[in-house]
Coordinates of C-alpha atoms and ligand atoms in Angstrom, one line a residue:
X25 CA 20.9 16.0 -3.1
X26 CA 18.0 18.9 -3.0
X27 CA 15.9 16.0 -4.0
X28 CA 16.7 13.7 -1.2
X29 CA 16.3 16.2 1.4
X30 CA 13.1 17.5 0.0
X31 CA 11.4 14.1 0.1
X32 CA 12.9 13.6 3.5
X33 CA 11.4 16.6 4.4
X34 CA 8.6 15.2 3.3
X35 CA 8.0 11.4 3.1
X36 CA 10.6 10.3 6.1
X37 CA 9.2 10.2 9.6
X38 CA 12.9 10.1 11.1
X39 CA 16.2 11.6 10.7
X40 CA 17.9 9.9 8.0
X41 CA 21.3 10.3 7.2
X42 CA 23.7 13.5 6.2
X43 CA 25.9 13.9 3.4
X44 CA 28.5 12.4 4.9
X45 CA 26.9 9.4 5.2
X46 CA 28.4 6.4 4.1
X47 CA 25.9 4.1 2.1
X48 CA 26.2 0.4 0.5
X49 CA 23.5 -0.9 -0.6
X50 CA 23.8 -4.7 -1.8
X51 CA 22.1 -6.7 -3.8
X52 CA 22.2 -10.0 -3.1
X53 CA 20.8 -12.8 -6.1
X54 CA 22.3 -10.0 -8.5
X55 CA 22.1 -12.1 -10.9
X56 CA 18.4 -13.2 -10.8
X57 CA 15.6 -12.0 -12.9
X58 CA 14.0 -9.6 -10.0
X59 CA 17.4 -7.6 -9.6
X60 CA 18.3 -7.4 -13.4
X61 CA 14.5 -6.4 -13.8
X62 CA 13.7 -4.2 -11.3
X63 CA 16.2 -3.4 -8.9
X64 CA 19.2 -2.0 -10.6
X65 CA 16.8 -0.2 -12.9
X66 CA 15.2 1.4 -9.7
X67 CA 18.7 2.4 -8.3
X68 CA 19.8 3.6 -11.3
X69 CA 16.9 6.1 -11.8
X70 CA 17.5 7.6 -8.1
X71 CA 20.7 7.7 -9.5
X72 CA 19.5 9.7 -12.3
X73 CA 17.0 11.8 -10.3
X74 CA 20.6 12.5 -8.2
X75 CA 17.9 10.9 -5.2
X76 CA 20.6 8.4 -4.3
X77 CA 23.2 9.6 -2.0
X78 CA 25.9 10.7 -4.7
X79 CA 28.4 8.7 -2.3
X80 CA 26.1 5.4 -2.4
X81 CA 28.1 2.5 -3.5
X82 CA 26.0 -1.0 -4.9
X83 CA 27.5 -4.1 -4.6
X84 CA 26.1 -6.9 -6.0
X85 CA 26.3 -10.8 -4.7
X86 CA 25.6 -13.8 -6.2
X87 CA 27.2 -17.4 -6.9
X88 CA 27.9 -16.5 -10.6
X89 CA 31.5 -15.7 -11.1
X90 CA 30.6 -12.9 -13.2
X91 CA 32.1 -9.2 -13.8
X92 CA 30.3 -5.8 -13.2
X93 CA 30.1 -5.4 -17.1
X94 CA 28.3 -8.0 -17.5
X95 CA 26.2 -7.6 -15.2
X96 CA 25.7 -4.5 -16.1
X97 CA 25.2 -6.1 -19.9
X98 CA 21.9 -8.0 -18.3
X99 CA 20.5 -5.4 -16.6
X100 CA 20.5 -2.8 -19.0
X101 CA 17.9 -3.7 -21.2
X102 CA 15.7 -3.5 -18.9
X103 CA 16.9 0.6 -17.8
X104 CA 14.8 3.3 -18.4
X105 CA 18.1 5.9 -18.6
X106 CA 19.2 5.0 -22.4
X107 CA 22.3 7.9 -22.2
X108 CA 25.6 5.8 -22.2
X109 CA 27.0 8.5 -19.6
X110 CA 24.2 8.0 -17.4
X111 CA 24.7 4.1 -16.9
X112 CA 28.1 4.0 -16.9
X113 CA 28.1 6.8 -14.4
X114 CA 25.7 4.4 -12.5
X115 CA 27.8 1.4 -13.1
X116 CA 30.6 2.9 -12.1
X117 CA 29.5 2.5 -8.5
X118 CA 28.6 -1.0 -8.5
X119 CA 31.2 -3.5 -8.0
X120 CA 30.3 -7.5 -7.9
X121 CA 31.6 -10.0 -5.1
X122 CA 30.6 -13.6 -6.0
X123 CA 30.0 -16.5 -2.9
X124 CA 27.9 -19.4 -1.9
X125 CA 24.5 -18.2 -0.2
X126 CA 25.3 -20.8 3.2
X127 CA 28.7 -20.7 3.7
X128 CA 30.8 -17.6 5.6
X129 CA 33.5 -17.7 2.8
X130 CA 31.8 -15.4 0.2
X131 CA 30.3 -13.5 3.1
X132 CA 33.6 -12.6 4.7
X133 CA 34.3 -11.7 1.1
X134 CA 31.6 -9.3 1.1
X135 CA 32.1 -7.8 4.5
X136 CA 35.9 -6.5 3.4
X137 CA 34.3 -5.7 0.3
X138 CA 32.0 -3.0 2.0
X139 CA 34.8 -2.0 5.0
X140 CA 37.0 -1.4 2.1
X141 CA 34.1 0.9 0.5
X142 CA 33.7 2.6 3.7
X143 CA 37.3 3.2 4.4
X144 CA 37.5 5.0 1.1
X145 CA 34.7 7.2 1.7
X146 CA 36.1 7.7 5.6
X147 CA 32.8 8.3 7.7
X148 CA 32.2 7.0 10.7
X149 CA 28.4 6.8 9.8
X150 CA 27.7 3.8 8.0
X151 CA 24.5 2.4 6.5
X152 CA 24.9 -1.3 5.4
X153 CA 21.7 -1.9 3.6
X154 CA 21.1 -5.5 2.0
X155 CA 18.3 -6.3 -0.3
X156 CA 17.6 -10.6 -0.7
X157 CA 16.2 -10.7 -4.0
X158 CA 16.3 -14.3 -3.2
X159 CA 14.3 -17.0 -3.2
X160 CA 12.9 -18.4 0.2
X161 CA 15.5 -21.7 0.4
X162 CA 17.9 -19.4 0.8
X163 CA 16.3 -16.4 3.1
X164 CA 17.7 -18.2 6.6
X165 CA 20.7 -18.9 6.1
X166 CA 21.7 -15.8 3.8
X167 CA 20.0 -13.6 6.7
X168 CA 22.3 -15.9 9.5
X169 CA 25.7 -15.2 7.1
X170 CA 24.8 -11.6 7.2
X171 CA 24.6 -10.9 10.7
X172 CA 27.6 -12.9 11.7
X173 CA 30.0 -11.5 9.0
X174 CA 28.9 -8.5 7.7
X175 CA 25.8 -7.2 10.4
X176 CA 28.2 -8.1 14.0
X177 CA 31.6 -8.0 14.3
X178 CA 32.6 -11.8 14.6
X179 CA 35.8 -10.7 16.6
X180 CA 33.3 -9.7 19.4
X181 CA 31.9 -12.9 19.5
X182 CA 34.5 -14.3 22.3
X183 CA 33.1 -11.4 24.6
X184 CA 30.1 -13.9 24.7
X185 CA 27.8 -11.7 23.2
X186 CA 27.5 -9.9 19.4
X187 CA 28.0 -6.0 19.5
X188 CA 27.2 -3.9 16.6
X189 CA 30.1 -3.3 14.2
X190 CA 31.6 0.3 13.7
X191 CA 29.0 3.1 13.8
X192 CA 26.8 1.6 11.3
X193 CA 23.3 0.9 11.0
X194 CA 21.7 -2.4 9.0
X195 CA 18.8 -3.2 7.0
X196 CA 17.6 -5.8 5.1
X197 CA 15.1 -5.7 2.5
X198 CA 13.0 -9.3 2.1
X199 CA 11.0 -10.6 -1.1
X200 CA 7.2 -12.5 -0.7
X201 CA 6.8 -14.9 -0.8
X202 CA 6.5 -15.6 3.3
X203 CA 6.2 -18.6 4.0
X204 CA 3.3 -20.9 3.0
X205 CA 0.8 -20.8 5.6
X206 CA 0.5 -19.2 9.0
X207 CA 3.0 -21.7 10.8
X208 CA 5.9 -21.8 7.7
X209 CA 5.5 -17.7 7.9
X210 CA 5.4 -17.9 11.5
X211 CA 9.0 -20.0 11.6
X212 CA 10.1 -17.9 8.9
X213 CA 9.2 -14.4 10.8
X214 CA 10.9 -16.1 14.3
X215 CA 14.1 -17.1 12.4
X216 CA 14.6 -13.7 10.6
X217 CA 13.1 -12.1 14.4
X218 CA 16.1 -13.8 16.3
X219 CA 18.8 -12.2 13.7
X220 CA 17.0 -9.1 13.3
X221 CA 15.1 -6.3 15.3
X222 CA 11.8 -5.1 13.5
X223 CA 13.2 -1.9 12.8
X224 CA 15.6 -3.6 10.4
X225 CA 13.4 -5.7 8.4
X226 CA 11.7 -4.7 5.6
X227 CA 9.2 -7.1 4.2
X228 CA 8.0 -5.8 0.4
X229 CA 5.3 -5.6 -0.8
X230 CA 5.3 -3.6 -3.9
X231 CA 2.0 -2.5 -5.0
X232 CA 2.3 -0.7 -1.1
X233 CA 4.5 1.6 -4.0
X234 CA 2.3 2.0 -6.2
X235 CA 1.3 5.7 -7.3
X236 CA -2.4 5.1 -6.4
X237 CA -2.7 2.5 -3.4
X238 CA -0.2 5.4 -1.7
X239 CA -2.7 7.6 -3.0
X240 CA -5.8 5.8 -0.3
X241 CA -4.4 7.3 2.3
X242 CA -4.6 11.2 1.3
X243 CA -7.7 10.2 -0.6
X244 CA -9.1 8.9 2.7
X245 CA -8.4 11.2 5.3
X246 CA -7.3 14.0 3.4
X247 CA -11.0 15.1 2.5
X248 CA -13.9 15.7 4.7
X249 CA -16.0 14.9 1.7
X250 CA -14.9 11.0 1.7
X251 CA -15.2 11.2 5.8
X252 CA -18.6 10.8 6.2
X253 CA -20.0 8.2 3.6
X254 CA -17.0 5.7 4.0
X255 CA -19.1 3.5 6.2
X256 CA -21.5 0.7 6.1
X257 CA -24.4 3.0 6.2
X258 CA -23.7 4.2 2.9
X259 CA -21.4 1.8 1.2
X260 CA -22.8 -1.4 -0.3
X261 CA -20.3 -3.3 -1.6
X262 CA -16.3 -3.2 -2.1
X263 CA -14.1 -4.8 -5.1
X264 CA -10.5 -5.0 -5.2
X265 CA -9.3 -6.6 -8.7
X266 CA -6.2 -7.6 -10.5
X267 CA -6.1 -9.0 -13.9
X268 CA -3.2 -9.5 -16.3
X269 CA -3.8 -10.6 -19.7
X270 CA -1.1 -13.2 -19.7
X271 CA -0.6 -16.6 -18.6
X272 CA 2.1 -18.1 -15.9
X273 CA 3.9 -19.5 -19.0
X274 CA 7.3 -20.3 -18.5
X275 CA 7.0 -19.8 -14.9
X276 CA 4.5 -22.4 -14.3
X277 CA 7.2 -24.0 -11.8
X278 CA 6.9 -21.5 -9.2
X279 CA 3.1 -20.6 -9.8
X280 CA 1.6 -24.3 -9.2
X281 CA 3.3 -24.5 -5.9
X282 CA 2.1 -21.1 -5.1
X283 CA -1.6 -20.4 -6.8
X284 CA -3.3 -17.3 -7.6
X285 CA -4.1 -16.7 -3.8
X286 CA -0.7 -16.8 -2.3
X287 CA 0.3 -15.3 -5.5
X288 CA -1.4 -12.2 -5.5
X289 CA -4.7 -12.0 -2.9
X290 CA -3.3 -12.7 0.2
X291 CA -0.6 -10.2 0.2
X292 CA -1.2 -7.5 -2.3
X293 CA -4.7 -7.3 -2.7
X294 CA -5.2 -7.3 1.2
X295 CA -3.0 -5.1 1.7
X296 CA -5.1 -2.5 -0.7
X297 CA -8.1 -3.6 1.4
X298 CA -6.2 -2.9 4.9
X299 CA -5.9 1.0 3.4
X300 CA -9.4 1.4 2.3
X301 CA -11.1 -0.1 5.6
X302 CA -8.9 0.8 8.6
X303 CA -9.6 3.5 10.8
X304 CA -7.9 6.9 10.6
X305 CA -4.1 6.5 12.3
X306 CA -3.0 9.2 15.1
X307 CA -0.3 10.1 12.6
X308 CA 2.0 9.4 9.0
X309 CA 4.3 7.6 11.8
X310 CA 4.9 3.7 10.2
X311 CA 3.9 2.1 13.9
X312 CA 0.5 3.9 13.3
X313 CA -0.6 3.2 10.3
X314 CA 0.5 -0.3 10.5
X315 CA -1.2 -0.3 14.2
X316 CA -4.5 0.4 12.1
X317 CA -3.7 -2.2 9.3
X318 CA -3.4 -5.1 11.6
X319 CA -6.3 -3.8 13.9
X320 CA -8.9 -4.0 10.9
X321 CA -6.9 -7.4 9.6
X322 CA -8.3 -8.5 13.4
X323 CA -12.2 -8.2 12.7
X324 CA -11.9 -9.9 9.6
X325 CA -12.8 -13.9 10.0
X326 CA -10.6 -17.3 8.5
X327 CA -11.9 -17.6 4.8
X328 CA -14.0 -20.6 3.9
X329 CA -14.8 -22.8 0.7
X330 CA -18.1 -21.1 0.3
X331 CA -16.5 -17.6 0.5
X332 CA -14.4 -18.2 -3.2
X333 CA -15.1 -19.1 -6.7
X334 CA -11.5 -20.5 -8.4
X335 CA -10.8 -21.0 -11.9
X336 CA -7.9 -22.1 -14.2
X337 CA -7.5 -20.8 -17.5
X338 CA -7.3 -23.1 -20.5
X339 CA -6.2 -22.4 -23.7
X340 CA -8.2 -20.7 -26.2
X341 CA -8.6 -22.0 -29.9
X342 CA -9.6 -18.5 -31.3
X343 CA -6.9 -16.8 -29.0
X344 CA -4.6 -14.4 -31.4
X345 CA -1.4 -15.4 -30.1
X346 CA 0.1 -18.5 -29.4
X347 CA 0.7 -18.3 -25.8
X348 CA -3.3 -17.6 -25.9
X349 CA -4.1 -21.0 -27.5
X350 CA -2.4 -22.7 -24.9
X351 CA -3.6 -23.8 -21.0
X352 CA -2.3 -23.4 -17.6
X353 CA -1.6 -27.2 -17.8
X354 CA 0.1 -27.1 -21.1
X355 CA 3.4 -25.9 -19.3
X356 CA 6.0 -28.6 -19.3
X357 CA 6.5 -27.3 -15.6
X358 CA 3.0 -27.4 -14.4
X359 CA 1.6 -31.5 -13.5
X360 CA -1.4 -32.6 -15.8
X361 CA -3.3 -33.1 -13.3
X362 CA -3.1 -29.6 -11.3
X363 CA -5.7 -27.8 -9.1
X364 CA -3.7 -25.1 -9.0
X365 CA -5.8 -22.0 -9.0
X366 CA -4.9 -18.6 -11.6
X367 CA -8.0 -17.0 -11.2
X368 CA -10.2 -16.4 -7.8
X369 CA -12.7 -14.4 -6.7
X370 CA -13.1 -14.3 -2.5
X371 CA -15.6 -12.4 -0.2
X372 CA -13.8 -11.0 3.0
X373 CA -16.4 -9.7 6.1
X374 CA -14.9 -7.0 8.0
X375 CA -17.0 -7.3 11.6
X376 CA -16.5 -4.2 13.1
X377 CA -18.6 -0.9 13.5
X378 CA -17.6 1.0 10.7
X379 CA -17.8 -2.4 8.1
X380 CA -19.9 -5.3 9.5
X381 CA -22.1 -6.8 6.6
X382 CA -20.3 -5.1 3.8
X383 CA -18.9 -7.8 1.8
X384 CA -15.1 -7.0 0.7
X385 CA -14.5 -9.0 -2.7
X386 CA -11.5 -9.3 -4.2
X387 CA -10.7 -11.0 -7.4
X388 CA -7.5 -11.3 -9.6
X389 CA -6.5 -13.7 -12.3
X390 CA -4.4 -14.2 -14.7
X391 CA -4.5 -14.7 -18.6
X392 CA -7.6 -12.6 -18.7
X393 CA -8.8 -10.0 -21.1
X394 CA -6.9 -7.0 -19.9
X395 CA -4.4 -5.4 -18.0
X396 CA -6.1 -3.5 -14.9
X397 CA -6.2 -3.6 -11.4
X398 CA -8.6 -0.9 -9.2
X399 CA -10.7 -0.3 -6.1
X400 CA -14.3 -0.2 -7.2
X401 CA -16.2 1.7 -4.0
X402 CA -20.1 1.0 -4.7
X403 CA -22.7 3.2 -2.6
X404 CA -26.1 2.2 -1.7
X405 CA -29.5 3.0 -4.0
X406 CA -30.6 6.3 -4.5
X407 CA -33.4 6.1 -1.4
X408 CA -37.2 6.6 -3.8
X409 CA -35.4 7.4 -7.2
X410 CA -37.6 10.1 -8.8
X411 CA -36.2 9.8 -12.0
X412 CA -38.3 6.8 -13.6
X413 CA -35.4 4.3 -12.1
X414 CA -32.7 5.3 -13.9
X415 CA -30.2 6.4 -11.4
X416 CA -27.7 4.0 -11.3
X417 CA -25.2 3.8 -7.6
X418 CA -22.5 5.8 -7.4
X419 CA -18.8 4.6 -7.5
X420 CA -15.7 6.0 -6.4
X421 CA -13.0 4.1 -8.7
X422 CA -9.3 4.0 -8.0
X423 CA -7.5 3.1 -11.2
X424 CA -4.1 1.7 -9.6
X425 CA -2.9 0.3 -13.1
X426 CA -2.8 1.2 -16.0
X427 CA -3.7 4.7 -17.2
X428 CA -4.2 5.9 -12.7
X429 CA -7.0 7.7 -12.3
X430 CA -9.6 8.6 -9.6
X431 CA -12.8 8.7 -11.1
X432 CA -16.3 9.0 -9.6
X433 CA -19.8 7.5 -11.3
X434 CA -22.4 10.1 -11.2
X435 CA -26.2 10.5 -12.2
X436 CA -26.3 13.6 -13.8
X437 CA -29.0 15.5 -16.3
X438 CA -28.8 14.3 -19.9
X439 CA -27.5 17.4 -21.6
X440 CA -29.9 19.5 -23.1
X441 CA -33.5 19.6 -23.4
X442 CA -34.3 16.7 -21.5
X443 CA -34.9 16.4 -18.4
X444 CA -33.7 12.8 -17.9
X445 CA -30.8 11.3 -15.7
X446 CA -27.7 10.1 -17.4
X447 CA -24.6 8.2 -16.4
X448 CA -21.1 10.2 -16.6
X449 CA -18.5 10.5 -14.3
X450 CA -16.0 12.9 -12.2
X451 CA -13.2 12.5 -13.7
X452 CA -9.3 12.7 -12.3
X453 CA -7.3 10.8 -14.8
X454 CA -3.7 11.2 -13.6
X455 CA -1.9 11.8 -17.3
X456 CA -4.2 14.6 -18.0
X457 CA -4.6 16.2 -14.7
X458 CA -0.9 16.6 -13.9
X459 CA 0.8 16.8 -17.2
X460 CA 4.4 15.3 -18.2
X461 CA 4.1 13.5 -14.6
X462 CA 6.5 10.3 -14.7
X463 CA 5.6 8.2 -12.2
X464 CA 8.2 6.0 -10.3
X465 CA 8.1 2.5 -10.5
X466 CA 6.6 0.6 -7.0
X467 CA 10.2 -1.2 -6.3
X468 CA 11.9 2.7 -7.3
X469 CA 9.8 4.5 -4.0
X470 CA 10.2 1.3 -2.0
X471 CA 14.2 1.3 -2.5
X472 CA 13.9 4.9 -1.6
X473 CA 11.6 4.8 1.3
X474 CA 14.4 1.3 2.3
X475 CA 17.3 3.9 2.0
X476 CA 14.9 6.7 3.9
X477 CA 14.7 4.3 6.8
X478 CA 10.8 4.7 6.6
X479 CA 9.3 1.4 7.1
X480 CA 5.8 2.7 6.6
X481 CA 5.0 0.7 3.6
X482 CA 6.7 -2.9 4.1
X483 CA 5.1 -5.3 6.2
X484 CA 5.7 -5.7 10.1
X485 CA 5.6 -9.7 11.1
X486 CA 2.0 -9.3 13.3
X487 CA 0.3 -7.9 10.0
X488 CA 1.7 -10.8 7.9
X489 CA 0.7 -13.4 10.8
X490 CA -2.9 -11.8 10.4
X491 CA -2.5 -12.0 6.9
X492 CA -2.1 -15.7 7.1
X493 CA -4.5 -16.5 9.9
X494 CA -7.3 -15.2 7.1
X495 CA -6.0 -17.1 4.7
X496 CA -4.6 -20.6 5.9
X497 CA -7.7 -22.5 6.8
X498 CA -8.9 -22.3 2.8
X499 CA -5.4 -22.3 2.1
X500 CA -4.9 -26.0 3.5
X501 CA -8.1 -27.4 1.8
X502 CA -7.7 -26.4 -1.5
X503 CA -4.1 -27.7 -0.8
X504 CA -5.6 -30.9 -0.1
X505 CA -8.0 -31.0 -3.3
X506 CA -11.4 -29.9 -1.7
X507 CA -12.3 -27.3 -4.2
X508 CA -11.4 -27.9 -8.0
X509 CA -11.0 -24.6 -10.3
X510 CA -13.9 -23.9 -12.8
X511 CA -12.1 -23.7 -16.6
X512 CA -12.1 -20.2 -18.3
X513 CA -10.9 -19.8 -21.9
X514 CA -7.4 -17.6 -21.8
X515 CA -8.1 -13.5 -22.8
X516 CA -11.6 -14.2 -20.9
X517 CA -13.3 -12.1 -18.3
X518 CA -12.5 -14.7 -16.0
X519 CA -14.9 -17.6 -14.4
X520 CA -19.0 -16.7 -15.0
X521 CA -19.7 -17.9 -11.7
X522 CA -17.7 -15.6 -10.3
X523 CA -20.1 -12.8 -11.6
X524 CA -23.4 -14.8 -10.1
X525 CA -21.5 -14.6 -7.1
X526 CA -20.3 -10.9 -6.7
X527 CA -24.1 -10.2 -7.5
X528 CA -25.3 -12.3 -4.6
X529 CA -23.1 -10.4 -2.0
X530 CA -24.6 -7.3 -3.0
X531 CA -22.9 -5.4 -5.5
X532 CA -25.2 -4.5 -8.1
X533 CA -23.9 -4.4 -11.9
X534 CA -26.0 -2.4 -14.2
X535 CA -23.8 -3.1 -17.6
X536 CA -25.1 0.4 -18.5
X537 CA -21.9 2.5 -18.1
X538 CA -18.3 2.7 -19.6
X539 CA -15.9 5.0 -18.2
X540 CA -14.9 7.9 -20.5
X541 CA -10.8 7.8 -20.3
X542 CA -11.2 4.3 -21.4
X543 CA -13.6 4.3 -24.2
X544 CA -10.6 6.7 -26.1
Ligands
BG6_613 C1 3.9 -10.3 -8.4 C2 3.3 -11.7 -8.7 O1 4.0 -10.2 -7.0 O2 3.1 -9.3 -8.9 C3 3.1 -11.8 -10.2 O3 4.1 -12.7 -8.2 C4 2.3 -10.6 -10.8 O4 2.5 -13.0 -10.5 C5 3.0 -9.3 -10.3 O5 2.4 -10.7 -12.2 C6 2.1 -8.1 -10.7 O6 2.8 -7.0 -10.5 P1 2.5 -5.7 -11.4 O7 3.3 -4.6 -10.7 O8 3.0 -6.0 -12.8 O9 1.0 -5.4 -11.4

């Protein structure tokens, strides 16, 4: 408990609840890969950490008929507690209610399932938390089910108007993908708007939980040093990039109707680019720095077929595994014929003071040669370099994943006798700096920040509408076929053209340096 109210102390920007609290937090699609995966491992370290209120009760919901063992059988492969006592001290507060995801049956079944777990703990103050770890089919109607049965009281509803049931308070917790384009998100965001007041929606995002892209912010505006060269005037060129070495196999269903840029770019990768360009918020508060995320998303114009280079990885002969030696195609669940795009490289213009005619590029692909994703910050030349032309720009490097560091690219003189310049770096790698740190998963501070009542990093519905707006007008023609990925061989550094045309926005790549932590 120490824990919890040291990081509300710290990380909450409202009251939260006390220890007499009454909290049940469900699950709903407990039975889906996402909750097994991630989110009962994320309660049940806040468990561990004794973060969750000791009180909390999980439920989880989902039209399996299945019992809390064995759920608790799927999930706990996939825990990082391996003591017996531990989980089944955690499983011990989950209980299971099965139901249909349209229909109120299974939903009444919930509600007496959560007043029954509220009587028992006797507090008038209630927090009824609901995470949809669904997929979007269902978001409407599960989201309509849960205000009338579990959210309002339905005896109310003969007064002619819903009233809030008991004491409580009621959140709900929604999964990407939003809709498809600026008008399904748009119907999406008024239907879940018409059931729900902003302050109860929580749209995730989860690299907004990530160790380092939280990191931006203190980075940023925590030090004057960073104040006054984070402008156009002295920065040349940004790039934001994601690569995972593996392919979409086995969940080539769900990628080719979605693509690498619904996938990945237009939400988490421009979400990273919303912390590094917008301008300072008045405050921590969630409405201010999500004023400034959607005020910077404004200045930045519709993408165009000229502003991307796509790919699609094929399979690779010489690859050393046998997932490597096969294509994006060669999934029974992908067509033969697909345009879908796993790799793409875009350039975003951001037209205001602080940013107009630095070009923004982001990439991100999938079956690639590595596992990384960073924020590479490239300042200008070296005005008249004295030093026969070997000074090289500087970069300020945020290592989200793996091995997080910050790390800066310096000129410095060659040790020694010499007096030349020689590449090296400032160097904060995370795992060295702060020893025996264990950093929380992205979905374990998300839960906790959910729980906290601190909507600061979810999305608010006029950041995701500006989110679209950028990206629907390429979305729709690549949608109709007017842009066909370039092939790339699987374990590759992605398409070549995409390096001609990273060069021609203006980042400069000398192929001179290699950062130290990652030579080891
Ligand atoms: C998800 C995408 O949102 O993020 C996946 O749908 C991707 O395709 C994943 O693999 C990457 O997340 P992480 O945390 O493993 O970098």
């Amino acid at each position: 408990m120490e824990a919890l109210e040291a990081i509300q102390n710290g990380a909450a920007s409202k009251p939260i609840f006390s220890k007499d609290s009454c909290v049940v937090f469900t699950v709903l699609g407990a039975s889906g890969d996402l909750a097994k995966k991630k989110i009962f491992p994320s309660l049940c370290n806040l468990f561990e950490k004794k973060i969750l209120p000791p009180t909390c009760q999980i439920i989880g919901y989902a039209r399996s008929s299945l019992t809390t063992k064995q759920l608790a059988d799927k999930s706990n492969p996939f825990m990082k507690a391996k003591n017996k006592d531990v989980l089944s001290s955690f499983w011990s507060h989950v209980s299971y209610v099965s139901g249909t995801y349209d229909t109120p049956d299974g939903f009444i079944k919930l509600n007496e399932k959560i007043e029954e777990l509220e009587k028992a703990h006797g507090s008038e103050k209630r927090f009824r938390l609901f995470y949809l770890a669904l997929p979007p089919s269902v978001f409407i109607p599960v989201c309509t089910q849960l205000k009338h049965n579990c959210w309002l009281a339905s005896k109310n509803k003969s007064l002619g108007k819903f009233t809030n049931l008991f004491n409580s308070e009621c959140r709900v917790i929604v999964e990407k993908p939003f809709g498809r384009d600026l008008d399904t998100s748009n119907e999406l965001s008024q239907a879940i708007t018409a059931l729900f007041n902003e302050m109860e929606i929580y749209r995730i995002d989860h690299y907004l939980g990530k160790e380092m892209v939280l990191n931006l912010m203190i980075l940023r505006f925590g030090n004057e040093l960073f104040r006054s060269v984070w402008n156009r005037e002295r920065i040349a060129c940004v790039v934001i990039t994601f690569k995972e070495p593996f392919g979409t196999y086995g969940r080539g269903g769900y990628f080719d109707t979605n693509g690498i840029v619904r996938d990945v770019m237009q939400n988490h990768l421009l979400q990273i680019l919303c912390l590094v360009a917008m301008e300072r918020p008045v405050s921590v508060d969630a409405s201010d720095i999500r004023d400034e995320k959607v005020k910077v998303l404004k200045f930045i114009k519709p993408l165009d077929l000229d502003d991307v280079v796509l790919g699609q990885y094929v399979g690779n002969p010489d690859g050393k595994t046998e997932d490597s030696k096969l294509g994006y195609r060669d999934d029974p669940g992908v067509p033969n014929d697909s345009k879908t795009a796993t790799y793409a490289c875009a350039k975003l213009q951001i037209d205001n003071d602080r940013w107009a005619g630095v070009p923004f590029i982001m990439k991100c692909g999938k079956a690639m040669n590595e596992r990384k994703a960073e924020i590479r910050i490239q300042f200008r030349d070296t005005p008249s370099d004295i030093f026969g032309g070997n000074c090289q720009r500087n970069e300020l490097v945020i290592r989200v994943q793996p091995n997080e560091a910050v790390y800066c690219k310096m000129n410095v003189k060659s040790p020694g006798m010499t007096f030349a310049a020689e590449e090296s770096e400032l160097n904060l790698t995370y795992h060295e700096r702060f020893e025996d740190i264990d950093l929380p998963d992205a979905y374990e501070r998300l839960i906790l920040d959910f729980i906290l009542g601190t909507q600061t990093n979810f999305v608010r519905t006029d950041e995701l509408a500006e989110a679209w707006r950028i990206f629907t007008p390429l979305l729709h023609k690549l949608d109709a076929g007017a842009k066909c990925p370039v092939d790339y061989p699987y374990g590759s550094r992605g398409v070549a053209a995409a390096d001609e045309f990273i060069r021609a926005s203006g980042f400069k790549f000398s192929g001179t340096y290699k950062w130290k932590a990652e030579k080891k």
